[in-house]
PDB file of C-alpha atoms and ligand atoms in Angstrom:
ATOM      1  CA  MET A  39       7.965   1.561  11.178  1.00 73.00           C
ATOM      2  CA  PHE A  40      10.948   1.726   9.557  1.00 82.00           C
ATOM      3  CA  GLU A  41      12.344   2.091  13.025  1.00 84.00           C
ATOM      4  CA  SER A  42      16.050   1.663  11.045  1.00 86.00           C
ATOM      5  CA  LEU A  43      15.846   3.945   8.218  1.00 89.00           C
ATOM      6  CA  ASN A  44      14.594   6.527  10.540  1.00 88.00           C
ATOM      7  CA  ASP A  45      17.707   6.065  12.971  1.00 88.00           C
ATOM      8  CA  ARG A  46      19.888   6.051   9.326  1.00 89.00           C
ATOM      9  CA  LEU A  47      18.373   9.174   8.295  1.00 89.00           C
ATOM     10  CA  GLU A  48      18.977  10.701  11.284  1.00 87.00           C
ATOM     11  CA  GLY A  49      22.200  10.048  11.204  1.00 86.00           C
ATOM     12  CA  ALA A  50      22.788  11.463   7.766  1.00 86.00           C
ATOM     13  CA  PHE A  51      21.473  14.556   8.983  1.00 84.00           C
ATOM     14  CA  LYS A  52      23.161  14.844  12.027  1.00 81.00           C
ATOM     15  CA  ASN A  53      26.764  16.144  10.286  1.00 72.00           C
ATOM     16  CA  LEU A  54      24.624  18.952   8.692  1.00 76.00           C
ATOM     17  CA  LYS A  55      22.932  20.354  11.612  1.00 73.00           C
ATOM     18  CA  GLY A  56      24.581  22.402  13.884  1.00 69.00           C
ATOM     19  CA  HIS A  57      26.687  23.999  10.941  1.00 67.00           C
ATOM     20  CA  GLY A  58      25.864  27.585  10.283  1.00 66.00           C
ATOM     21  CA  ARG A  59      27.481  27.246   6.670  1.00 70.00           C
ATOM     22  CA  LEU A  60      27.817  24.085   4.802  1.00 72.00           C
ATOM     23  CA  SER A  61      29.865  23.153   1.975  1.00 79.00           C
ATOM     24  CA  GLU A  62      29.161  20.945  -1.236  1.00 84.00           C
ATOM     25  CA  VAL A  63      31.419  18.731   0.210  1.00 85.00           C
ATOM     26  CA  ASN A  64      29.045  18.401   3.437  1.00 83.00           C
ATOM     27  CA  ILE A  65      26.207  18.019   0.943  1.00 86.00           C
ATOM     28  CA  ALA A  66      27.897  15.320  -0.807  1.00 90.00           C
ATOM     29  CA  GLN A  67      28.834  13.195   2.443  1.00 89.00           C
ATOM     30  CA  SER A  68      25.340  13.893   3.483  1.00 89.00           C
ATOM     31  CA  VAL A  69      23.175  12.564   0.277  1.00 93.00           C
ATOM     32  CA  LYS A  70      25.633   9.919  -0.055  1.00 93.00           C
ATOM     33  CA  GLU A  71      24.788   8.501   3.533  1.00 93.00           C
ATOM     34  CA  ILE A  72      20.972   8.930   2.660  1.00 94.00           C
ATOM     35  CA  ARG A  73      21.297   6.737  -0.454  1.00 95.00           C
ATOM     36  CA  ARG A  74      22.744   3.946   1.847  1.00 94.00           C
ATOM     37  CA  ALA A  75      19.703   4.355   3.800  1.00 93.00           C
ATOM     38  CA  LEU A  76      17.872   4.300   1.039  1.00 94.00           C
ATOM     39  CA  VAL A  77      19.310   0.677  -0.155  1.00 94.00           C
ATOM     40  CA  ALA A  78      19.456  -0.732   3.089  1.00 92.00           C
ATOM     41  CA  ALA A  79      15.702  -0.184   3.463  1.00 92.00           C
ATOM     42  CA  ASP A  80      15.456  -2.375   0.493  1.00 91.00           C
ATOM     43  CA  VAL A  81      15.056   0.428  -2.046  1.00 93.00           C
ATOM     44  CA  ASN A  82      16.374  -0.723  -5.206  1.00 92.00           C
ATOM     45  CA  TYR A  83      19.836   0.933  -5.933  1.00 94.00           C
ATOM     46  CA  LYS A  84      18.623   2.599  -9.384  1.00 94.00           C
ATOM     47  CA  ILE A  85      16.160   4.502  -7.849  1.00 95.00           C
ATOM     48  CA  ALA A  86      17.714   5.415  -4.324  1.00 96.00           C
ATOM     49  CA  LYS A  87      20.666   6.802  -6.980  1.00 97.00           C
ATOM     50  CA  GLU A  88      17.503   8.672  -8.703  1.00 97.00           C
ATOM     51  CA  PHE A  89      16.512  10.361  -5.593  1.00 97.00           C
ATOM     52  CA  THR A  90      19.484  11.417  -4.114  1.00 96.00           C
ATOM     53  CA  ASP A  91      20.529  12.843  -7.253  1.00 96.00           C
ATOM     54  CA  LYS A  92      17.695  14.840  -6.907  1.00 95.00           C
ATOM     55  CA  VAL A  93      17.785  16.102  -3.622  1.00 94.00           C
ATOM     56  CA  LYS A  94      21.166  17.046  -4.126  1.00 92.00           C
ATOM     57  CA  ASP A  95      20.186  18.834  -7.217  1.00 90.00           C
ATOM     58  CA  LYS A  96      18.084  21.070  -5.183  1.00 89.00           C
ATOM     59  CA  ALA A  97      20.173  21.319  -2.048  1.00 87.00           C
ATOM     60  CA  LEU A  98      23.119  22.896  -4.732  1.00 86.00           C
ATOM     61  CA  GLY A  99      20.229  24.531  -6.701  1.00 81.00           C
ATOM     62  CA  GLN A 100      17.421  27.033  -6.240  1.00 63.00           C
ATOM     63  CA  GLU A 101      16.793  26.333  -2.581  1.00 62.00           C
ATOM     64  CA  ASN A 102      20.705  26.613  -2.236  1.00 68.00           C
ATOM     65  CA  VAL A 103      21.581  24.905   1.031  1.00 73.00           C
ATOM     66  CA  LEU A 104      24.494  26.729   1.140  1.00 71.00           C
ATOM     67  CA  ASN A 105      23.693  30.409   2.217  1.00 72.00           C
ATOM     68  CA  ALA A 106      20.879  29.216   4.094  1.00 71.00           C
ATOM     69  CA  VAL A 107      20.563  30.348   7.495  1.00 71.00           C
ATOM     70  CA  ARG A 108      19.448  26.700   9.204  1.00 76.00           C
ATOM     71  CA  PRO A 109      20.806  24.224   6.329  1.00 78.00           C
ATOM     72  CA  GLY A 110      20.399  21.200   8.070  1.00 81.00           C
ATOM     73  CA  GLU A 111      16.928  21.768   8.391  1.00 84.00           C
ATOM     74  CA  MET A 112      16.682  22.773   4.971  1.00 84.00           C
ATOM     75  CA  MET A 113      17.992  19.361   3.437  1.00 87.00           C
ATOM     76  CA  VAL A 114      15.781  17.592   6.041  1.00 90.00           C
ATOM     77  CA  LYS A 115      12.556  19.672   4.520  1.00 90.00           C
ATOM     78  CA  ILE A 116      14.302  18.378   1.026  1.00 92.00           C
ATOM     79  CA  VAL A 117      14.282  15.020   1.495  1.00 94.00           C
ATOM     80  CA  GLN A 118      10.937  14.959   2.840  1.00 95.00           C
ATOM     81  CA  ASP A 119       9.423  17.055  -0.254  1.00 95.00           C
ATOM     82  CA  GLU A 120      11.020  14.260  -1.896  1.00 96.00           C
ATOM     83  CA  LEU A 121      10.048  11.396  -0.259  1.00 96.00           C
ATOM     84  CA  THR A 122       6.413  13.017  -0.107  1.00 97.00           C
ATOM     85  CA  GLU A 123       6.758  12.729  -4.518  1.00 96.00           C
ATOM     86  CA  LEU A 124       8.170   9.420  -4.515  1.00 96.00           C
ATOM     87  CA  MET A 125       5.428   8.171  -2.500  1.00 96.00           C
ATOM     88  CA  GLY A 126       2.950   9.390  -4.888  1.00 95.00           C
ATOM     89  CA  GLY A 127       2.474  12.966  -3.932  1.00 94.00           C
ATOM     90  CA  GLN A 128      -1.200  13.285  -3.188  1.00 92.00           C
ATOM     91  CA  ALA A 129      -3.585  10.788  -1.342  1.00 92.00           C
ATOM     92  CA  GLU A 130      -5.725   8.856  -3.205  1.00 93.00           C
ATOM     93  CA  GLY A 131      -9.579   7.907  -2.576  1.00 93.00           C
ATOM     94  CA  ILE A 132     -11.395   5.253  -4.189  1.00 96.00           C
ATOM     95  CA  ASN A 133     -14.189   5.164  -6.255  1.00 95.00           C
ATOM     96  CA  LEU A 134     -17.323   4.553  -5.475  1.00 95.00           C
ATOM     97  CA  ASN A 135     -19.721   5.579  -7.803  1.00 94.00           C
ATOM     98  CA  GLY A 136     -21.205   2.126  -8.675  1.00 95.00           C
ATOM     99  CA  LYS A 137     -24.234   0.738  -8.040  1.00 95.00           C
ATOM    100  CA  PRO A 138     -23.537  -1.027  -6.302  1.00 97.00           C
ATOM    101  CA  SER A 139     -19.811  -0.367  -6.135  1.00 98.00           C
ATOM    102  CA  THR A 140     -17.513  -2.642  -6.535  1.00 98.00           C
ATOM    103  CA  ILE A 141     -14.447  -3.278  -5.019  1.00 98.00           C
ATOM    104  CA  LEU A 142     -12.309  -6.473  -5.728  1.00 98.00           C
ATOM    105  CA  VAL A 143      -9.444  -7.787  -3.542  1.00 98.00           C
ATOM    106  CA  ALA A 144      -6.241  -9.424  -4.617  1.00 97.00           C
ATOM    107  CA  GLY A 145      -3.172 -10.476  -3.643  1.00 96.00           C
ATOM    108  CA  LEU A 146      -1.100 -13.802  -2.517  1.00 95.00           C
ATOM    109  CA  GLN A 147      -2.284 -16.119   0.249  1.00 93.00           C
ATOM    110  CA  GLY A 148      -0.757 -14.865   3.679  1.00 93.00           C
ATOM    111  CA  SER A 149      -0.764 -11.515   2.797  1.00 95.00           C
ATOM    112  CA  GLY A 150      -3.730 -10.302   4.462  1.00 96.00           C
ATOM    113  CA  LYS A 151      -6.968 -10.005   1.898  1.00 96.00           C
ATOM    114  CA  THR A 152      -9.296 -11.544   3.995  1.00 96.00           C
ATOM    115  CA  THR A 153      -8.455  -9.167   7.303  1.00 97.00           C
ATOM    116  CA  PHE A 154      -8.263  -6.535   5.064  1.00 98.00           C
ATOM    117  CA  SER A 155     -11.674  -6.772   3.905  1.00 98.00           C
ATOM    118  CA  GLY A 156     -13.080  -6.875   6.738  1.00 98.00           C
ATOM    119  CA  LYS A 157     -11.720  -3.859   7.853  1.00 98.00           C
ATOM    120  CA  LEU A 158     -12.347  -2.021   4.937  1.00 98.00           C
ATOM    121  CA  ALA A 159     -15.758  -3.344   5.387  1.00 98.00           C
ATOM    122  CA  LYS A 160     -16.001  -1.372   8.628  1.00 98.00           C
ATOM    123  CA  PHE A 161     -13.823   1.924   7.447  1.00 97.00           C
ATOM    124  CA  LEU A 162     -16.874   1.869   4.747  1.00 97.00           C
ATOM    125  CA  LYS A 163     -19.502   1.094   7.039  1.00 97.00           C
ATOM    126  CA  SER A 164     -18.356   3.613  10.250  1.00 96.00           C
ATOM    127  CA  LYS A 165     -16.661   6.406   8.221  1.00 94.00           C
ATOM    128  CA  LYS A 166     -18.155   6.849   5.243  1.00 94.00           C
ATOM    129  CA  LYS A 167     -22.018   5.512   6.432  1.00 95.00           C
ATOM    130  CA  LEU A 168     -22.427   2.954   3.460  1.00 97.00           C
ATOM    131  CA  SER A 169     -23.965  -0.817   3.636  1.00 98.00           C
ATOM    132  CA  PRO A 170     -21.034  -2.761   2.615  1.00 98.00           C
ATOM    133  CA  LEU A 171     -21.940  -6.825   1.813  1.00 98.00           C
ATOM    134  CA  LEU A 172     -18.791  -9.438   2.136  1.00 98.00           C
ATOM    135  CA  ILE A 173     -18.691 -11.489  -0.748  1.00 98.00           C
ATOM    136  CA  ALA A 174     -16.668 -14.970   0.301  1.00 96.00           C
ATOM    137  CA  GLY A 175     -14.413 -16.225  -3.028  1.00 93.00           C
ATOM    138  CA  ASP A 176     -11.797 -17.455  -1.659  1.00 90.00           C
ATOM    139  CA  VAL A 177     -13.141 -21.109  -2.323  1.00 88.00           C
ATOM    140  CA  TYR A 178     -10.779 -23.121  -2.056  1.00 85.00           C
ATOM    141  CA  ARG A 179      -9.478 -22.721   2.122  1.00 80.00           C
ATOM    142  CA  PRO A 180     -13.002 -23.347   3.792  1.00 78.00           C
ATOM    143  CA  ALA A 181     -10.782 -21.463   6.865  1.00 89.00           C
ATOM    144  CA  ALA A 182     -10.905 -18.675   4.680  1.00 89.00           C
ATOM    145  CA  ILE A 183     -14.789 -18.798   4.453  1.00 91.00           C
ATOM    146  CA  ASN A 184     -15.148 -19.129   8.057  1.00 93.00           C
ATOM    147  CA  GLN A 185     -12.483 -16.204   9.037  1.00 94.00           C
ATOM    148  CA  LEU A 186     -14.752 -14.001   6.760  1.00 95.00           C
ATOM    149  CA  GLN A 187     -17.647 -15.117   8.077  1.00 96.00           C
ATOM    150  CA  VAL A 188     -16.168 -14.455  12.004  1.00 97.00           C
ATOM    151  CA  ILE A 189     -14.938 -10.944  10.706  1.00 97.00           C
ATOM    152  CA  GLY A 190     -18.239 -10.290   9.625  1.00 98.00           C
ATOM    153  CA  GLU A 191     -20.019 -11.543  12.846  1.00 98.00           C
ATOM    154  CA  GLN A 192     -17.733  -9.122  14.401  1.00 97.00           C
ATOM    155  CA  ILE A 193     -18.001  -5.798  12.442  1.00 98.00           C
ATOM    156  CA  LYS A 194     -21.444  -6.382  11.748  1.00 98.00           C
ATOM    157  CA  VAL A 195     -21.474  -6.982   8.218  1.00 98.00           C
ATOM    158  CA  PRO A 196     -22.798  -9.592   6.272  1.00 98.00           C
ATOM    159  CA  VAL A 197     -21.135 -12.238   4.390  1.00 98.00           C
ATOM    160  CA  PHE A 198     -22.372 -13.672   1.052  1.00 98.00           C
ATOM    161  CA  THR A 199     -21.814 -17.457   0.304  1.00 95.00           C
ATOM    162  CA  ILE A 200     -22.802 -19.819  -1.706  1.00 93.00           C
ATOM    163  CA  GLU A 201     -22.019 -23.749  -0.348  1.00 87.00           C
ATOM    164  CA  ASP A 202     -20.435 -26.228  -1.924  1.00 86.00           C
ATOM    165  CA  ASN A 203     -19.916 -24.033  -5.293  1.00 89.00           C
ATOM    166  CA  LYS A 204     -16.307 -23.605  -6.189  1.00 89.00           C
ATOM    167  CA  ASP A 205     -16.994 -21.409  -9.052  1.00 94.00           C
ATOM    168  CA  PRO A 206     -15.179 -17.837  -7.754  1.00 95.00           C
ATOM    169  CA  VAL A 207     -16.917 -16.009 -11.242  1.00 96.00           C
ATOM    170  CA  GLU A 208     -20.476 -17.221  -9.992  1.00 97.00           C
ATOM    171  CA  ILE A 209     -20.190 -16.286  -6.524  1.00 97.00           C
ATOM    172  CA  ALA A 210     -19.076 -12.643  -7.314  1.00 97.00           C
ATOM    173  CA  LEU A 211     -21.793 -12.161  -9.390  1.00 98.00           C
ATOM    174  CA  GLN A 212     -24.307 -13.619  -7.599  1.00 97.00           C
ATOM    175  CA  GLY A 213     -23.138 -11.962  -4.498  1.00 98.00           C
ATOM    176  CA  ILE A 214     -23.652  -8.603  -6.611  1.00 98.00           C
ATOM    177  CA  ALA A 215     -27.669  -9.467  -7.753  1.00 98.00           C
ATOM    178  CA  HIS A 216     -27.893 -10.213  -4.034  1.00 98.00           C
ATOM    179  CA  ALA A 217     -26.564  -6.858  -2.832  1.00 98.00           C
ATOM    180  CA  LYS A 218     -28.942  -4.830  -5.832  1.00 97.00           C
ATOM    181  CA  ALA A 219     -31.750  -7.259  -4.644  1.00 97.00           C
ATOM    182  CA  ASN A 220     -31.533  -6.195  -0.975  1.00 97.00           C
ATOM    183  CA  ASN A 221     -29.995  -2.778  -0.695  1.00 96.00           C
ATOM    184  CA  PHE A 222     -26.359  -2.768  -0.023  1.00 98.00           C
ATOM    185  CA  ASN A 223     -24.657  -0.182  -2.072  1.00 96.00           C
ATOM    186  CA  VAL A 224     -21.283  -1.529  -2.016  1.00 98.00           C
ATOM    187  CA  VAL A 225     -19.383  -5.025  -2.201  1.00 98.00           C
ATOM    188  CA  ILE A 226     -16.479  -6.394  -1.041  1.00 98.00           C
ATOM    189  CA  ILE A 227     -14.908  -9.288  -2.676  1.00 98.00           C
ATOM    190  CA  ASP A 228     -12.508 -11.786  -1.408  1.00 97.00           C
ATOM    191  CA  THR A 229     -10.450 -13.677  -3.833  1.00 95.00           C
ATOM    192  CA  ALA A 230      -8.329 -16.434  -3.373  1.00 90.00           C
ATOM    193  CA  GLY A 231      -4.553 -16.843  -3.462  1.00 87.00           C
ATOM    194  CA  ARG A 232      -1.467 -18.757  -3.735  1.00 82.00           C
ATOM    195  CA  LEU A 233       1.403 -18.806  -1.605  1.00 79.00           C
ATOM    196  CA  ALA A 234       3.640 -17.530  -4.911  1.00 80.00           C
ATOM    197  CA  ILE A 235       2.317 -16.514  -8.486  1.00 82.00           C
ATOM    198  CA  ASP A 236       0.692 -19.247 -10.439  1.00 87.00           C
ATOM    199  CA  GLU A 237      -0.597 -19.509 -14.054  1.00 89.00           C
ATOM    200  CA  ALA A 238      -4.378 -21.152 -12.575  1.00 87.00           C
ATOM    201  CA  MET A 239      -4.100 -17.729  -9.844  1.00 88.00           C
ATOM    202  CA  MET A 240      -3.405 -15.332 -12.556  1.00 92.00           C
ATOM    203  CA  ASN A 241      -6.212 -16.835 -15.079  1.00 93.00           C
ATOM    204  CA  GLU A 242      -8.873 -16.795 -11.950  1.00 93.00           C
ATOM    205  CA  ILE A 243      -8.544 -13.036 -10.444  1.00 95.00           C
ATOM    206  CA  SER A 244      -8.404 -12.007 -14.667  1.00 96.00           C
ATOM    207  CA  ASN A 245     -11.634 -14.353 -14.837  1.00 96.00           C
ATOM    208  CA  ILE A 246     -13.041 -12.859 -11.679  1.00 97.00           C
ATOM    209  CA  ASN A 247     -11.701  -8.954 -12.766  1.00 97.00           C
ATOM    210  CA  GLU A 248     -13.362  -9.112 -16.181  1.00 98.00           C
ATOM    211  CA  ALA A 249     -16.832 -10.663 -15.354  1.00 98.00           C
ATOM    212  CA  VAL A 250     -16.974  -8.158 -12.197  1.00 97.00           C
ATOM    213  CA  ASP A 251     -15.515  -5.639 -14.005  1.00 97.00           C
ATOM    214  CA  PRO A 252     -14.871  -3.871 -10.126  1.00 98.00           C
ATOM    215  CA  ASN A 253     -14.889   0.059 -10.183  1.00 98.00           C
ATOM    216  CA  GLU A 254     -12.273  -0.593  -7.767  1.00 98.00           C
ATOM    217  CA  ALA A 255      -9.711  -3.243  -7.946  1.00 98.00           C
ATOM    218  CA  LEU A 256      -6.952  -3.239  -4.789  1.00 98.00           C
ATOM    219  CA  PHE A 257      -3.824  -5.376  -4.336  1.00 97.00           C
ATOM    220  CA  VAL A 258      -2.785  -6.124  -1.122  1.00 97.00           C
ATOM    221  CA  VAL A 259       0.784  -7.153   0.118  1.00 96.00           C
ATOM    222  CA  ASP A 260       2.968  -7.586   2.704  1.00 94.00           C
ATOM    223  CA  ALA A 261       5.342  -5.319   3.557  1.00 93.00           C
ATOM    224  CA  MET A 262       7.354  -6.919   5.083  1.00 91.00           C
ATOM    225  CA  THR A 263       8.455  -8.812   1.546  1.00 90.00           C
ATOM    226  CA  GLY A 264      10.339  -6.112   0.805  1.00 85.00           C
ATOM    227  CA  GLN A 265      11.737  -6.025  -2.758  1.00 86.00           C
ATOM    228  CA  ASP A 266       9.361  -9.390  -3.201  1.00 89.00           C
ATOM    229  CA  ALA A 267       6.376  -7.301  -2.726  1.00 92.00           C
ATOM    230  CA  VAL A 268       7.271  -4.674  -5.664  1.00 92.00           C
ATOM    231  CA  ASN A 269       7.559  -8.106  -7.951  1.00 92.00           C
ATOM    232  CA  THR A 270       4.420  -9.473  -6.915  1.00 94.00           C
ATOM    233  CA  ALA A 271       3.044  -5.932  -7.846  1.00 96.00           C
ATOM    234  CA  LYS A 272       4.402  -5.945 -10.866  1.00 95.00           C
ATOM    235  CA  ALA A 273       2.931  -9.465 -11.773  1.00 95.00           C
ATOM    236  CA  PHE A 274      -0.289  -8.489 -10.333  1.00 96.00           C
ATOM    237  CA  ASN A 275      -0.788  -5.099 -12.088  1.00 97.00           C
ATOM    238  CA  ASP A 276       0.151  -7.004 -15.637  1.00 95.00           C
ATOM    239  CA  VAL A 277      -2.665  -9.088 -15.503  1.00 95.00           C
ATOM    240  CA  ILE A 278      -5.650  -6.965 -13.870  1.00 96.00           C
ATOM    241  CA  ASP A 279      -4.094  -3.352 -14.676  1.00 97.00           C
ATOM    242  CA  TYR A 280      -5.722  -2.430 -10.301  1.00 98.00           C
ATOM    243  CA  ASP A 281      -6.384   0.772  -9.174  1.00 98.00           C
ATOM    244  CA  GLY A 282      -4.631   0.607  -5.987  1.00 97.00           C
ATOM    245  CA  VAL A 283      -2.375  -1.155  -3.177  1.00 97.00           C
ATOM    246  CA  VAL A 284      -3.175  -1.741   0.109  1.00 97.00           C
ATOM    247  CA  LEU A 285       0.633  -2.432   2.206  1.00 96.00           C
ATOM    248  CA  THR A 286      -0.217  -4.569   5.133  1.00 96.00           C
ATOM    249  CA  LYS A 287       1.798  -5.293   8.368  1.00 95.00           C
ATOM    250  CA  LEU A 288       3.196  -2.348   8.597  1.00 92.00           C
ATOM    251  CA  ASP A 289       3.493  -2.817  12.406  1.00 91.00           C
ATOM    252  CA  GLY A 290       5.941  -5.424  11.660  1.00 87.00           C
ATOM    253  CA  ASP A 291       9.813  -5.008  11.633  1.00 81.00           C
ATOM    254  CA  THR A 292       9.452  -3.913   7.762  1.00 83.00           C
ATOM    255  CA  ARG A 293      12.638  -1.959   6.579  1.00 85.00           C
ATOM    256  CA  GLY A 294       9.667   0.337   4.494  1.00 87.00           C
ATOM    257  CA  GLY A 295      11.296  -0.500   0.564  1.00 88.00           C
ATOM    258  CA  ALA A 296       7.914  -1.662  -0.630  1.00 88.00           C
ATOM    259  CA  ALA A 297       6.127   1.680   1.175  1.00 89.00           C
ATOM    260  CA  LEU A 298       8.790   3.953  -0.933  1.00 92.00           C
ATOM    261  CA  THR A 299       8.992   2.369  -4.059  1.00 93.00           C
ATOM    262  CA  VAL A 300       5.748   0.828  -5.259  1.00 94.00           C
ATOM    263  CA  LYS A 301       4.160   3.702  -6.912  1.00 95.00           C
ATOM    264  CA  TYR A 302       7.182   4.167  -8.772  1.00 95.00           C
ATOM    265  CA  THR A 303       8.067   1.188 -10.091  1.00 94.00           C
ATOM    266  CA  VAL A 304       3.946  -0.072 -10.608  1.00 96.00           C
ATOM    267  CA  GLY A 305       2.662   3.298 -11.293  1.00 96.00           C
ATOM    268  CA  LYS A 306       0.004   2.491  -9.378  1.00 97.00           C
ATOM    269  CA  PRO A 307      -1.240   4.784  -5.905  1.00 96.00           C
ATOM    270  CA  ILE A 308      -1.214   3.065  -2.655  1.00 96.00           C
ATOM    271  CA  LYS A 309      -4.460   3.793  -1.116  1.00 97.00           C
ATOM    272  CA  PHE A 310      -4.329   1.767   2.571  1.00 97.00           C
ATOM    273  CA  THR A 311      -1.805   0.841   5.128  1.00 96.00           C
ATOM    274  CA  SER A 312      -2.741  -1.833   7.090  1.00 95.00           C
ATOM    275  CA  ALA A 313      -0.863  -2.348  10.736  1.00 95.00           C
ATOM    276  CA  GLY A 314      -2.366  -5.121  12.851  1.00 95.00           C
ATOM    277  CA  GLU A 315      -4.738  -7.701  13.033  1.00 95.00           C
ATOM    278  CA  THR A 316      -7.154  -5.797  14.703  1.00 95.00           C
ATOM    279  CA  MET A 317     -10.965  -4.703  12.404  1.00 96.00           C
ATOM    280  CA  ASP A 318      -9.651  -0.610  13.380  1.00 94.00           C
ATOM    281  CA  THR A 319      -6.166  -1.089  12.169  1.00 94.00           C
ATOM    282  CA  LEU A 320      -6.526   0.327   8.801  1.00 96.00           C
ATOM    283  CA  ASP A 321      -5.550   3.857   7.653  1.00 95.00           C
ATOM    284  CA  VAL A 322      -5.710   5.775   4.397  1.00 96.00           C
ATOM    285  CA  PHE A 323      -2.580   6.303   2.970  1.00 96.00           C
ATOM    286  CA  HIS A 324      -1.443   9.773   3.271  1.00 96.00           C
ATOM    287  CA  PRO A 325       2.166  10.212   1.650  1.00 96.00           C
ATOM    288  CA  GLU A 326       3.162  13.712   3.104  1.00 96.00           C
ATOM    289  CA  ARG A 327       2.530  11.979   6.327  1.00 94.00           C
ATOM    290  CA  MET A 328       4.218   9.040   5.922  1.00 92.00           C
ATOM    291  CA  ALA A 329       7.200  11.010   5.033  1.00 94.00           C
ATOM    292  CA  GLN A 330       6.865  13.087   7.972  1.00 92.00           C
ATOM    293  CA  ARG A 331       7.076   9.876  10.016  1.00 88.00           C
ATOM    294  CA  ILE A 332       9.921   8.178   8.115  1.00 89.00           C
ATOM    295  CA  LEU A 333      11.692  11.730   9.153  1.00 87.00           C
ATOM    296  CA  GLY A 334      10.527  11.169  12.188  1.00 79.00           C
TER     297      GLY A 334
HETATM  298  P1  GDP B 556      -5.244 -13.632   2.881  1.00 83.85           P
HETATM  299  O1  GDP B 556      -4.883 -15.149   2.900  1.00 83.85           O
HETATM  300  O2  GDP B 556      -4.428 -13.107   2.294  1.00 83.85           O
HETATM  301  O3  GDP B 556      -6.743 -13.505   2.839  1.00 83.85           O
HETATM  302  O4  GDP B 556      -4.485 -13.346   4.536  1.00 83.85           O
HETATM  303  P2  GDP B 556      -5.209 -13.247   5.882  1.00 83.85           P
HETATM  304  O5  GDP B 556      -6.415 -12.042   5.692  1.00 83.85           O
HETATM  305  O6  GDP B 556      -5.680 -14.560   6.238  1.00 83.85           O
HETATM  306  O7  GDP B 556      -4.067 -12.507   6.812  1.00 83.85           O
HETATM  307  C1  GDP B 556      -2.302 -13.996   7.045  1.00 83.85           C
HETATM  308  C2  GDP B 556      -2.247 -13.313   8.329  1.00 83.85           C
HETATM  309  O8  GDP B 556      -1.593 -12.283   8.708  1.00 83.85           O
HETATM  310  C3  GDP B 556      -3.793 -13.457   9.594  1.00 83.85           C
HETATM  311  O9  GDP B 556      -3.007 -14.515  10.820  1.00 83.85           O
HETATM  312  C4  GDP B 556      -3.767 -11.514   9.654  1.00 83.85           C
HETATM  313  O10 GDP B 556      -4.417 -11.611  11.273  1.00 83.85           O
HETATM  314  C5  GDP B 556      -2.522 -11.540   9.681  1.00 83.85           C
HETATM  315  N1  GDP B 556      -2.814 -10.217   8.973  1.00 83.85           N
HETATM  316  C6  GDP B 556      -3.194  -9.955   8.326  1.00 83.85           C
HETATM  317  N2  GDP B 556      -2.771  -8.170   8.109  1.00 83.85           N
HETATM  318  C7  GDP B 556      -1.939  -8.061   9.304  1.00 83.85           C
HETATM  319  C8  GDP B 556      -1.812  -6.276   9.330  1.00 83.85           C
HETATM  320  O11 GDP B 556      -1.506  -5.381   8.563  1.00 83.85           O
HETATM  321  N3  GDP B 556      -0.611  -6.362  10.670  1.00 83.85           N
HETATM  322  C9  GDP B 556      -0.386  -8.103  10.793  1.00 83.85           C
HETATM  323  N4  GDP B 556       0.696  -8.008  12.468  1.00 83.85           N
HETATM  324  N5  GDP B 556      -1.033  -9.016  11.152  1.00 83.85           N
HETATM  325  C10 GDP B 556      -1.928  -9.094   9.838  1.00 83.85           C
END
């Protein structure tokens, strides 16, 4: 994950490590390389610049890297702290206070919504000891309902569907009623996506969101799509004002830009990351741990 960013950052610190003392010139050079590394990782230039300006201020300011015994290590620490901050600082949980708790899963087609819905159900069942119900709201692709049913069987979580019904609002509401009547304490509503943003999809997700008024709305996005991921995140946020982001396909060759900048750009925290097709590859997102991993 983020190998090239990792390599580039390592390069940026290389000329600092081993120096007993640093000069402002060393620091400026290193900061410039950090900025290049971020831009190469698909971080928007303005954000990269703001980020490295902060790092430089800290390094030359109160942290005083110039007088530090191990200046290279101190720079790494400053960058790590700033990366953590950029990604949202604290890990954020999801709201499970409903009866049943309702979780709406939105995103483009192929982003990994159905897979994530299954992973989340498994996570809530095994880690939180809850009793989840999956609701199949992707009514346009019979294959999608089938896919959710296969996942449901695999993780032993029931899937609510209404045959031949093409109204996702009705399916969601009936699914919630079914959950209430049958002692499920959390429902996960998988919805239909399109290949790109279009008005019909946005209207549909907006209608479901209004009708259900979920405890937690999660936007799922493929990390491999880089800055496009951030743009899609903005578009969905404008319509449903979701609570958190799920970044998928972190096992792929993603450059990292979306993970680094979605919080800054959209103002919503990443809550989960998914790194694989199997049901046990879901992680709660911890900005600090991610920053540590990025810096190797
Ligand atoms: P949806 O259209 O948004 O419901 O997307 P799906 O859940 O059907 O996922 C689309 C494809 O991406 C499927 O082939 C999934 O197996 C795959 N996929 C989903 N999440 C991940 C992930 O984290 N890593 C990888 N490598 N593949 C994933």
